[in-house]
Amino acid sequence: MAGRLEGKVAVVTGASSGIGRASALRFAGEGASVVIADVRDDPREGGEPTQEAINGAGGRAAFVRTDVTEPDQAQRLVDETLDRFGGLHVILTAAGNVGPQGDSRQVDIGEWDRHFALNVRGTFLCAQAALRHMAEARYGKVIMIASNFGLVGVPELTAYCAGKAAVIGMARSLAGEFGPLGINVNALCPGATKTAINVHFRSDEYIQAGWRRMTPLRMGGEEYLAEPGDIANAALYLASDEARFMTGATLVVDGGWIAL
């Protein structure tokens, strides 16, 4: 049986770790050729290990070092994808960070700007570059990693909540604009997930007590945190033609956090 992404080409940003890496591996496992984009090119922690894992398993992958906040690099990422694999059908934007935290009266505006440059500007630039090709092809799947925190307010995480809310709004606007051309644009909102981006939160028992209280779902006993693969499974659905009538949506995978 052919994979759900057989013959497709996918770009995944932030693919050196966490949800980005898990999604790249999942897409490749379903037959996609995958371009791994990440600003890190460390042979141990950058995009190359993800590329090697895919190629070593018999898949097809390439690593393109990319600073998603730079317009020319976002366009080069798409151009190299087309040159290497002859097409672009799916882009998942997972590059991001938590940004400044704490008392909002004390947030450094430079940190705020750097956070928005990566989480919002970078997401838009990569989607913009991909859409230039997808619009001509009249086919494409754009998946933007947002967060359940983009749908709720979390004290002392103002930048993160605002940035992810912006990504959700971006996905909705682009869905309306490019739907007539056969392009699906959706936001994927993970909840608490075991990734490097929130490792310091997971080591804080006070924060963990709050996460446990706000996440009603338990998996296999008392587990209340998602694995990156849980989010990658949802990303695969959005990348596949099973989600062909789904656009402008906000798919929440958070163990029930926003249900409370």
PDB file of C-alpha atoms in Angstrom:
ATOM      1  CA  MET A   1       0.000   0.000   0.000  1.00  0.00           C
ATOM      2  CA  ALA A   2       1.316   3.439  -0.925  1.00  0.00           C
ATOM      3  CA  GLY A   3       2.027   5.900   1.840  1.00  0.00           C
ATOM      4  CA  ARG A   4      -0.345   8.758   2.489  1.00  0.00           C
ATOM      5  CA  LEU A   5       2.203  11.244   1.093  1.00  0.00           C
ATOM      6  CA  GLU A   6       3.634   9.059  -1.666  1.00  0.00           C
ATOM      7  CA  GLY A   7       5.043  11.197  -4.456  1.00  0.00           C
ATOM      8  CA  LYS A   8       4.722  14.424  -2.475  1.00  0.00           C
ATOM      9  CA  VAL A   9       7.474  16.859  -1.508  1.00  0.00           C
ATOM     10  CA  ALA A  10       7.362  18.481   1.922  1.00  0.00           C
ATOM     11  CA  VAL A  11       9.356  21.261   3.563  1.00  0.00           C
ATOM     12  CA  VAL A  12       9.567  21.302   7.350  1.00  0.00           C
ATOM     13  CA  THR A  13      11.116  24.252   9.162  1.00  0.00           C
ATOM     14  CA  GLY A  14      12.534  23.872  12.658  1.00  0.00           C
ATOM     15  CA  ALA A  15      13.104  20.227  11.769  1.00  0.00           C
ATOM     16  CA  SER A  16      16.214  19.601  13.870  1.00  0.00           C
ATOM     17  CA  SER A  17      14.214  18.747  16.995  1.00  0.00           C
ATOM     18  CA  GLY A  18      10.822  18.420  18.631  1.00  0.00           C
ATOM     19  CA  ILE A  19       7.632  18.649  16.603  1.00  0.00           C
ATOM     20  CA  GLY A  20       9.474  19.677  13.439  1.00  0.00           C
ATOM     21  CA  ARG A  21      11.763  16.654  13.524  1.00  0.00           C
ATOM     22  CA  ALA A  22       8.940  14.264  14.411  1.00  0.00           C
ATOM     23  CA  SER A  23       6.841  15.626  11.549  1.00  0.00           C
ATOM     24  CA  ALA A  24       9.702  15.344   9.049  1.00  0.00           C
ATOM     25  CA  LEU A  25      10.226  11.710  10.033  1.00  0.00           C
ATOM     26  CA  ARG A  26       6.496  10.991   9.890  1.00  0.00           C
ATOM     27  CA  PHE A  27       6.113  12.577   6.453  1.00  0.00           C
ATOM     28  CA  ALA A  28       9.086  10.625   5.119  1.00  0.00           C
ATOM     29  CA  GLY A  29       7.683   7.421   6.563  1.00  0.00           C
ATOM     30  CA  GLU A  30       4.541   8.016   4.507  1.00  0.00           C
ATOM     31  CA  GLY A  31       6.470   8.411   1.275  1.00  0.00           C
ATOM     32  CA  ALA A  32       7.238  12.139   1.051  1.00  0.00           C
ATOM     33  CA  SER A  33      10.558  13.567  -0.019  1.00  0.00           C
ATOM     34  CA  VAL A  34      11.413  15.957   2.797  1.00  0.00           C
ATOM     35  CA  VAL A  35      13.472  19.128   2.883  1.00  0.00           C
ATOM     36  CA  ILE A  36      14.649  19.845   6.396  1.00  0.00           C
ATOM     37  CA  ALA A  37      15.087  23.533   7.138  1.00  0.00           C
ATOM     38  CA  ASP A  38      16.786  24.743  10.279  1.00  0.00           C
ATOM     39  CA  VAL A  39      19.150  27.541  11.216  1.00  0.00           C
ATOM     40  CA  ARG A  40      21.316  25.091  13.144  1.00  0.00           C
ATOM     41  CA  ASP A  41      23.872  23.141  11.138  1.00  0.00           C
ATOM     42  CA  ASP A  42      25.659  21.458  14.039  1.00  0.00           C
ATOM     43  CA  PRO A  43      26.362  17.865  12.898  1.00  0.00           C
ATOM     44  CA  ARG A  44      25.001  16.560  16.208  1.00  0.00           C
ATOM     45  CA  GLU A  45      22.024  18.840  16.873  1.00  0.00           C
ATOM     46  CA  GLY A  46      21.227  20.588  13.595  1.00  0.00           C
ATOM     47  CA  GLY A  47      19.225  19.477  10.590  1.00  0.00           C
ATOM     48  CA  GLU A  48      21.760  16.931   9.324  1.00  0.00           C
ATOM     49  CA  PRO A  49      20.885  14.190  11.868  1.00  0.00           C
ATOM     50  CA  THR A  50      17.231  14.376  10.776  1.00  0.00           C
ATOM     51  CA  GLN A  51      18.293  14.128   7.148  1.00  0.00           C
ATOM     52  CA  GLU A  52      20.531  11.148   7.921  1.00  0.00           C
ATOM     53  CA  ALA A  53      17.764   9.399   9.871  1.00  0.00           C
ATOM     54  CA  ILE A  54      15.391   9.674   6.905  1.00  0.00           C
ATOM     55  CA  ASN A  55      17.922   8.668   4.273  1.00  0.00           C
ATOM     56  CA  GLY A  56      19.189   5.847   6.459  1.00  0.00           C
ATOM     57  CA  ALA A  57      15.687   4.416   6.644  1.00  0.00           C
ATOM     58  CA  GLY A  58      15.384   4.405   2.868  1.00  0.00           C
ATOM     59  CA  GLY A  59      13.646   7.756   2.471  1.00  0.00           C
ATOM     60  CA  ARG A  60      14.633  10.872   0.570  1.00  0.00           C
ATOM     61  CA  ALA A  61      15.670  13.995   2.431  1.00  0.00           C
ATOM     62  CA  ALA A  62      17.848  17.054   2.060  1.00  0.00           C
ATOM     63  CA  PHE A  63      18.966  19.631   4.593  1.00  0.00           C
ATOM     64  CA  VAL A  64      18.929  23.325   3.702  1.00  0.00           C
ATOM     65  CA  ARG A  65      20.307  25.639   6.369  1.00  0.00           C
ATOM     66  CA  THR A  66      17.761  28.446   6.626  1.00  0.00           C
ATOM     67  CA  ASP A  67      17.229  31.519   8.739  1.00  0.00           C
ATOM     68  CA  VAL A  68      13.468  31.804   8.291  1.00  0.00           C
ATOM     69  CA  THR A  69      13.478  35.455   9.355  1.00  0.00           C
ATOM     70  CA  GLU A  70      15.330  36.441   6.161  1.00  0.00           C
ATOM     71  CA  PRO A  71      13.196  36.800   3.004  1.00  0.00           C
ATOM     72  CA  ASP A  72      15.952  35.729   0.621  1.00  0.00           C
ATOM     73  CA  GLN A  73      16.667  32.596   2.646  1.00  0.00           C
ATOM     74  CA  ALA A  74      12.994  31.629   2.778  1.00  0.00           C
ATOM     75  CA  GLN A  75      12.783  31.987  -1.001  1.00  0.00           C
ATOM     76  CA  ARG A  76      16.047  30.073  -1.468  1.00  0.00           C
ATOM     77  CA  LEU A  77      14.599  27.248   0.625  1.00  0.00           C
ATOM     78  CA  VAL A  78      11.688  26.902  -1.788  1.00  0.00           C
ATOM     79  CA  ASP A  79      13.892  27.286  -4.860  1.00  0.00           C
ATOM     80  CA  GLU A  80      16.296  24.571  -3.671  1.00  0.00           C
ATOM     81  CA  THR A  81      13.360  22.297  -2.883  1.00  0.00           C
ATOM     82  CA  LEU A  82      12.073  22.676  -6.438  1.00  0.00           C
ATOM     83  CA  ASP A  83      15.545  22.154  -7.891  1.00  0.00           C
ATOM     84  CA  ARG A  84      16.240  19.001  -5.873  1.00  0.00           C
ATOM     85  CA  PHE A  85      12.866  17.286  -5.897  1.00  0.00           C
ATOM     86  CA  GLY A  86      10.916  18.918  -8.705  1.00  0.00           C
ATOM     87  CA  GLY A  87       7.954  20.098  -6.682  1.00  0.00           C
ATOM     88  CA  LEU A  88       6.546  21.372  -3.418  1.00  0.00           C
ATOM     89  CA  HIS A  89       3.255  20.097  -2.074  1.00  0.00           C
ATOM     90  CA  VAL A  90       3.439  20.601   1.704  1.00  0.00           C
ATOM     91  CA  ILE A  91       5.103  23.091   4.008  1.00  0.00           C
ATOM     92  CA  LEU A  92       5.003  22.839   7.784  1.00  0.00           C
ATOM     93  CA  THR A  93       6.351  25.832   9.712  1.00  0.00           C
ATOM     94  CA  ALA A  94       7.626  24.666  13.082  1.00  0.00           C
ATOM     95  CA  ALA A  95      10.528  27.061  13.679  1.00  0.00           C
ATOM     96  CA  GLY A  96       9.841  29.053  16.825  1.00  0.00           C
ATOM     97  CA  ASN A  97      10.705  29.796  20.431  1.00  0.00           C
ATOM     98  CA  VAL A  98       9.008  30.712  23.697  1.00  0.00           C
ATOM     99  CA  GLY A  99      10.284  34.281  23.812  1.00  0.00           C
ATOM    100  CA  PRO A 100      10.406  36.625  26.800  1.00  0.00           C
ATOM    101  CA  GLN A 101       8.637  35.545  29.968  1.00  0.00           C
ATOM    102  CA  GLY A 102       7.723  37.107  33.256  1.00  0.00           C
ATOM    103  CA  ASP A 103       6.201  40.383  34.359  1.00  0.00           C
ATOM    104  CA  SER A 104       5.021  42.072  31.157  1.00  0.00           C
ATOM    105  CA  ARG A 105       5.966  45.467  32.597  1.00  0.00           C
ATOM    106  CA  GLN A 106       9.578  44.342  32.497  1.00  0.00           C
ATOM    107  CA  VAL A 107       9.698  42.562  29.114  1.00  0.00           C
ATOM    108  CA  ASP A 108      12.652  43.705  27.012  1.00  0.00           C
ATOM    109  CA  ILE A 109      11.330  45.020  23.704  1.00  0.00           C
ATOM    110  CA  GLY A 110      14.365  43.685  21.881  1.00  0.00           C
ATOM    111  CA  GLU A 111      13.513  40.155  23.031  1.00  0.00           C
ATOM    112  CA  TRP A 112       9.890  40.776  22.058  1.00  0.00           C
ATOM    113  CA  ASP A 113      10.946  41.818  18.528  1.00  0.00           C
ATOM    114  CA  ARG A 114      13.263  38.812  18.116  1.00  0.00           C
ATOM    115  CA  HIS A 115      10.466  36.512  19.213  1.00  0.00           C
ATOM    116  CA  PHE A 116       8.006  37.953  16.698  1.00  0.00           C
ATOM    117  CA  ALA A 117      10.663  37.897  13.992  1.00  0.00           C
ATOM    118  CA  LEU A 118      11.002  34.131  14.378  1.00  0.00           C
ATOM    119  CA  ASN A 119       7.468  33.055  15.295  1.00  0.00           C
ATOM    120  CA  VAL A 120       5.420  35.410  13.123  1.00  0.00           C
ATOM    121  CA  ARG A 121       7.635  36.969  10.453  1.00  0.00           C
ATOM    122  CA  GLY A 122       9.450  33.674   9.838  1.00  0.00           C
ATOM    123  CA  THR A 123       6.194  31.756   9.546  1.00  0.00           C
ATOM    124  CA  PHE A 124       4.835  34.271   7.060  1.00  0.00           C
ATOM    125  CA  LEU A 125       7.990  34.454   4.946  1.00  0.00           C
ATOM    126  CA  CYS A 126       8.162  30.689   4.495  1.00  0.00           C
ATOM    127  CA  ALA A 127       4.450  30.440   3.729  1.00  0.00           C
ATOM    128  CA  GLN A 128       4.740  33.366   1.325  1.00  0.00           C
ATOM    129  CA  ALA A 129       7.605  31.757  -0.596  1.00  0.00           C
ATOM    130  CA  ALA A 130       5.801  28.408  -0.751  1.00  0.00           C
ATOM    131  CA  LEU A 131       2.541  29.996  -1.863  1.00  0.00           C
ATOM    132  CA  ARG A 132       4.221  31.604  -4.868  1.00  0.00           C
ATOM    133  CA  HIS A 133       4.798  28.114  -6.232  1.00  0.00           C
ATOM    134  CA  MET A 134       1.641  26.502  -4.895  1.00  0.00           C
ATOM    135  CA  ALA A 135      -0.573  29.168  -6.451  1.00  0.00           C
ATOM    136  CA  GLU A 136       0.842  28.377  -9.889  1.00  0.00           C
ATOM    137  CA  ALA A 137       0.447  24.638  -9.285  1.00  0.00           C
ATOM    138  CA  ARG A 138      -3.061  25.151  -7.857  1.00  0.00           C
ATOM    139  CA  TYR A 139      -2.296  22.695  -5.092  1.00  0.00           C
ATOM    140  CA  GLY A 140      -0.653  22.900  -1.694  1.00  0.00           C
ATOM    141  CA  LYS A 141      -0.889  22.230   2.018  1.00  0.00           C
ATOM    142  CA  VAL A 142       0.352  24.891   4.420  1.00  0.00           C
ATOM    143  CA  ILE A 143       0.488  23.824   8.057  1.00  0.00           C
ATOM    144  CA  MET A 144       1.433  26.442  10.627  1.00  0.00           C
ATOM    145  CA  ILE A 145       2.431  25.295  14.089  1.00  0.00           C
ATOM    146  CA  ALA A 146       0.680  27.601  16.530  1.00  0.00           C
ATOM    147  CA  SER A 147      -0.293  26.640  20.098  1.00  0.00           C
ATOM    148  CA  ASN A 148      -3.288  26.227  22.365  1.00  0.00           C
ATOM    149  CA  PHE A 149      -1.776  29.243  24.142  1.00  0.00           C
ATOM    150  CA  GLY A 150      -2.736  31.255  21.062  1.00  0.00           C
ATOM    151  CA  LEU A 151      -6.357  30.595  22.024  1.00  0.00           C
ATOM    152  CA  VAL A 152      -6.141  31.394  25.722  1.00  0.00           C
ATOM    153  CA  GLY A 153      -4.383  33.929  27.913  1.00  0.00           C
ATOM    154  CA  VAL A 154      -1.453  32.783  30.055  1.00  0.00           C
ATOM    155  CA  PRO A 155      -0.027  35.246  32.587  1.00  0.00           C
ATOM    156  CA  GLU A 156       3.618  36.193  32.016  1.00  0.00           C
ATOM    157  CA  LEU A 157       3.695  34.595  28.559  1.00  0.00           C
ATOM    158  CA  THR A 158       2.300  37.589  26.712  1.00  0.00           C
ATOM    159  CA  ALA A 159       4.720  37.441  23.779  1.00  0.00           C
ATOM    160  CA  TYR A 160       4.190  33.738  23.185  1.00  0.00           C
ATOM    161  CA  CYS A 161       0.394  33.939  23.399  1.00  0.00           C
ATOM    162  CA  ALA A 162       0.288  37.000  21.147  1.00  0.00           C
ATOM    163  CA  GLY A 163       2.653  35.460  18.594  1.00  0.00           C
ATOM    164  CA  LYS A 164       0.738  32.205  18.354  1.00  0.00           C
ATOM    165  CA  ALA A 165      -2.578  34.068  18.113  1.00  0.00           C
ATOM    166  CA  ALA A 166      -1.057  35.971  15.197  1.00  0.00           C
ATOM    167  CA  VAL A 167      -0.164  32.696  13.475  1.00  0.00           C
ATOM    168  CA  ILE A 168      -3.744  31.461  13.870  1.00  0.00           C
ATOM    169  CA  GLY A 169      -5.073  34.682  12.335  1.00  0.00           C
ATOM    170  CA  MET A 170      -2.510  34.416   9.547  1.00  0.00           C
ATOM    171  CA  ALA A 171      -3.631  30.900   8.677  1.00  0.00           C
ATOM    172  CA  ARG A 172      -7.277  31.969   8.516  1.00  0.00           C
ATOM    173  CA  SER A 173      -6.548  34.935   6.281  1.00  0.00           C
ATOM    174  CA  LEU A 174      -4.363  32.949   3.894  1.00  0.00           C
ATOM    175  CA  ALA A 175      -6.961  30.171   3.759  1.00  0.00           C
ATOM    176  CA  GLY A 176      -9.547  32.626   2.488  1.00  0.00           C
ATOM    177  CA  GLU A 177      -7.151  34.170   0.013  1.00  0.00           C
ATOM    178  CA  PHE A 178      -5.761  30.974  -1.498  1.00  0.00           C
ATOM    179  CA  GLY A 179      -8.678  28.574  -1.110  1.00  0.00           C
ATOM    180  CA  PRO A 180      -9.958  29.442  -4.609  1.00  0.00           C
ATOM    181  CA  LEU A 181      -6.620  28.171  -5.939  1.00  0.00           C
ATOM    182  CA  GLY A 182      -6.984  24.780  -4.267  1.00  0.00           C
ATOM    183  CA  ILE A 183      -4.596  25.452  -1.397  1.00  0.00           C
ATOM    184  CA  ASN A 184      -5.316  24.370   2.180  1.00  0.00           C
ATOM    185  CA  VAL A 185      -3.927  26.508   5.008  1.00  0.00           C
ATOM    186  CA  ASN A 186      -4.448  25.380   8.594  1.00  0.00           C
ATOM    187  CA  ALA A 187      -3.068  26.090  12.054  1.00  0.00           C
ATOM    188  CA  LEU A 188      -2.038  23.189  14.270  1.00  0.00           C
ATOM    189  CA  CYS A 189      -2.155  23.981  17.982  1.00  0.00           C
ATOM    190  CA  PRO A 190      -0.248  21.619  20.261  1.00  0.00           C
ATOM    191  CA  GLY A 191      -0.642  21.640  23.995  1.00  0.00           C
ATOM    192  CA  ALA A 192       2.059  20.705  26.494  1.00  0.00           C
ATOM    193  CA  THR A 193       4.551  18.544  24.591  1.00  0.00           C
ATOM    194  CA  LYS A 194       7.875  16.973  25.500  1.00  0.00           C
ATOM    195  CA  THR A 195      10.168  19.189  23.455  1.00  0.00           C
ATOM    196  CA  ALA A 196      13.390  21.078  24.094  1.00  0.00           C
ATOM    197  CA  ILE A 197      11.573  24.401  23.759  1.00  0.00           C
ATOM    198  CA  ASN A 198       9.810  23.890  27.084  1.00  0.00           C
ATOM    199  CA  VAL A 199      12.312  21.754  28.982  1.00  0.00           C
ATOM    200  CA  HIS A 200      12.760  24.419  31.648  1.00  0.00           C
ATOM    201  CA  PHE A 201       8.984  24.482  32.216  1.00  0.00           C
ATOM    202  CA  ARG A 202       8.968  20.712  32.646  1.00  0.00           C
ATOM    203  CA  SER A 203      11.597  20.960  35.372  1.00  0.00           C
ATOM    204  CA  ASP A 204       9.495  23.404  37.416  1.00  0.00           C
ATOM    205  CA  GLU A 205       7.144  21.480  39.707  1.00  0.00           C
ATOM    206  CA  TYR A 206       4.921  24.511  40.287  1.00  0.00           C
ATOM    207  CA  ILE A 207       4.356  24.904  36.541  1.00  0.00           C
ATOM    208  CA  GLN A 208       3.872  21.164  36.122  1.00  0.00           C
ATOM    209  CA  ALA A 209       1.195  21.150  38.798  1.00  0.00           C
ATOM    210  CA  GLY A 210      -0.684  23.759  36.777  1.00  0.00           C
ATOM    211  CA  TRP A 211      -0.254  21.806  33.539  1.00  0.00           C
ATOM    212  CA  ARG A 212      -1.554  18.645  35.185  1.00  0.00           C
ATOM    213  CA  ARG A 213      -4.556  20.538  36.524  1.00  0.00           C
ATOM    214  CA  MET A 214      -5.349  22.080  33.134  1.00  0.00           C
ATOM    215  CA  THR A 215      -4.906  18.894  31.071  1.00  0.00           C
ATOM    216  CA  PRO A 216      -7.798  16.506  31.789  1.00  0.00           C
ATOM    217  CA  LEU A 217      -6.661  13.685  29.497  1.00  0.00           C
ATOM    218  CA  ARG A 218      -4.432  10.956  30.929  1.00  0.00           C
ATOM    219  CA  MET A 219      -2.609   8.502  28.667  1.00  0.00           C
ATOM    220  CA  GLY A 220      -1.433   5.147  29.949  1.00  0.00           C
ATOM    221  CA  GLY A 221      -1.901   6.040  33.590  1.00  0.00           C
ATOM    222  CA  GLU A 222      -0.840   9.509  34.702  1.00  0.00           C
ATOM    223  CA  GLU A 223       0.867  10.786  31.548  1.00  0.00           C
ATOM    224  CA  TYR A 224      -0.470  14.222  30.604  1.00  0.00           C
ATOM    225  CA  LEU A 225       2.220  15.493  28.217  1.00  0.00           C
ATOM    226  CA  ALA A 226       2.153  14.796  24.495  1.00  0.00           C
ATOM    227  CA  GLU A 227       5.036  13.228  22.648  1.00  0.00           C
ATOM    228  CA  PRO A 228       6.209  15.098  19.529  1.00  0.00           C
ATOM    229  CA  GLY A 229       4.895  12.146  17.535  1.00  0.00           C
ATOM    230  CA  ASP A 230       1.372  12.840  18.768  1.00  0.00           C
ATOM    231  CA  ILE A 231       1.512  16.240  17.107  1.00  0.00           C
ATOM    232  CA  ALA A 232       3.221  14.826  14.012  1.00  0.00           C
ATOM    233  CA  ASN A 233       0.282  12.445  13.546  1.00  0.00           C
ATOM    234  CA  ALA A 234      -2.075  15.422  13.388  1.00  0.00           C
ATOM    235  CA  ALA A 235       0.301  17.206  11.000  1.00  0.00           C
ATOM    236  CA  LEU A 236       0.263  14.151   8.733  1.00  0.00           C
ATOM    237  CA  TYR A 237      -3.516  14.319   8.540  1.00  0.00           C
ATOM    238  CA  LEU A 238      -3.396  17.993   7.521  1.00  0.00           C
ATOM    239  CA  ALA A 239      -0.660  17.242   4.970  1.00  0.00           C
ATOM    240  CA  SER A 240      -2.638  14.433   3.379  1.00  0.00           C
ATOM    241  CA  ASP A 241      -5.560  14.572   0.986  1.00  0.00           C
ATOM    242  CA  GLU A 242      -7.729  13.161   3.762  1.00  0.00           C
ATOM    243  CA  ALA A 243      -7.966  16.800   4.903  1.00  0.00           C
ATOM    244  CA  ARG A 244      -8.759  18.135   1.425  1.00  0.00           C
ATOM    245  CA  PHE A 245     -11.929  19.954   2.574  1.00  0.00           C
ATOM    246  CA  MET A 246     -10.296  21.434   5.666  1.00  0.00           C
ATOM    247  CA  THR A 247      -8.902  24.941   5.483  1.00  0.00           C
ATOM    248  CA  GLY A 248      -8.759  27.969   7.754  1.00  0.00           C
ATOM    249  CA  ALA A 249      -9.131  25.580  10.668  1.00  0.00           C
ATOM    250  CA  THR A 250      -7.440  25.520  14.051  1.00  0.00           C
ATOM    251  CA  LEU A 251      -6.711  21.893  14.928  1.00  0.00           C
ATOM    252  CA  VAL A 252      -6.079  21.664  18.668  1.00  0.00           C
ATOM    253  CA  VAL A 253      -4.132  18.705  20.078  1.00  0.00           C
ATOM    254  CA  ASP A 254      -3.779  19.598  23.741  1.00  0.00           C
ATOM    255  CA  GLY A 255      -5.291  16.853  25.887  1.00  0.00           C
ATOM    256  CA  GLY A 256      -8.379  18.953  26.551  1.00  0.00           C
ATOM    257  CA  TRP A 257      -6.716  22.098  27.961  1.00  0.00           C
ATOM    258  CA  ILE A 258      -8.952  24.596  26.162  1.00  0.00           C
ATOM    259  CA  ALA A 259     -12.044  22.495  26.896  1.00  0.00           C
ATOM    260  CA  LEU A 260     -11.896  23.549  30.538  1.00  0.00           C
TER     261      LEU A 260
END
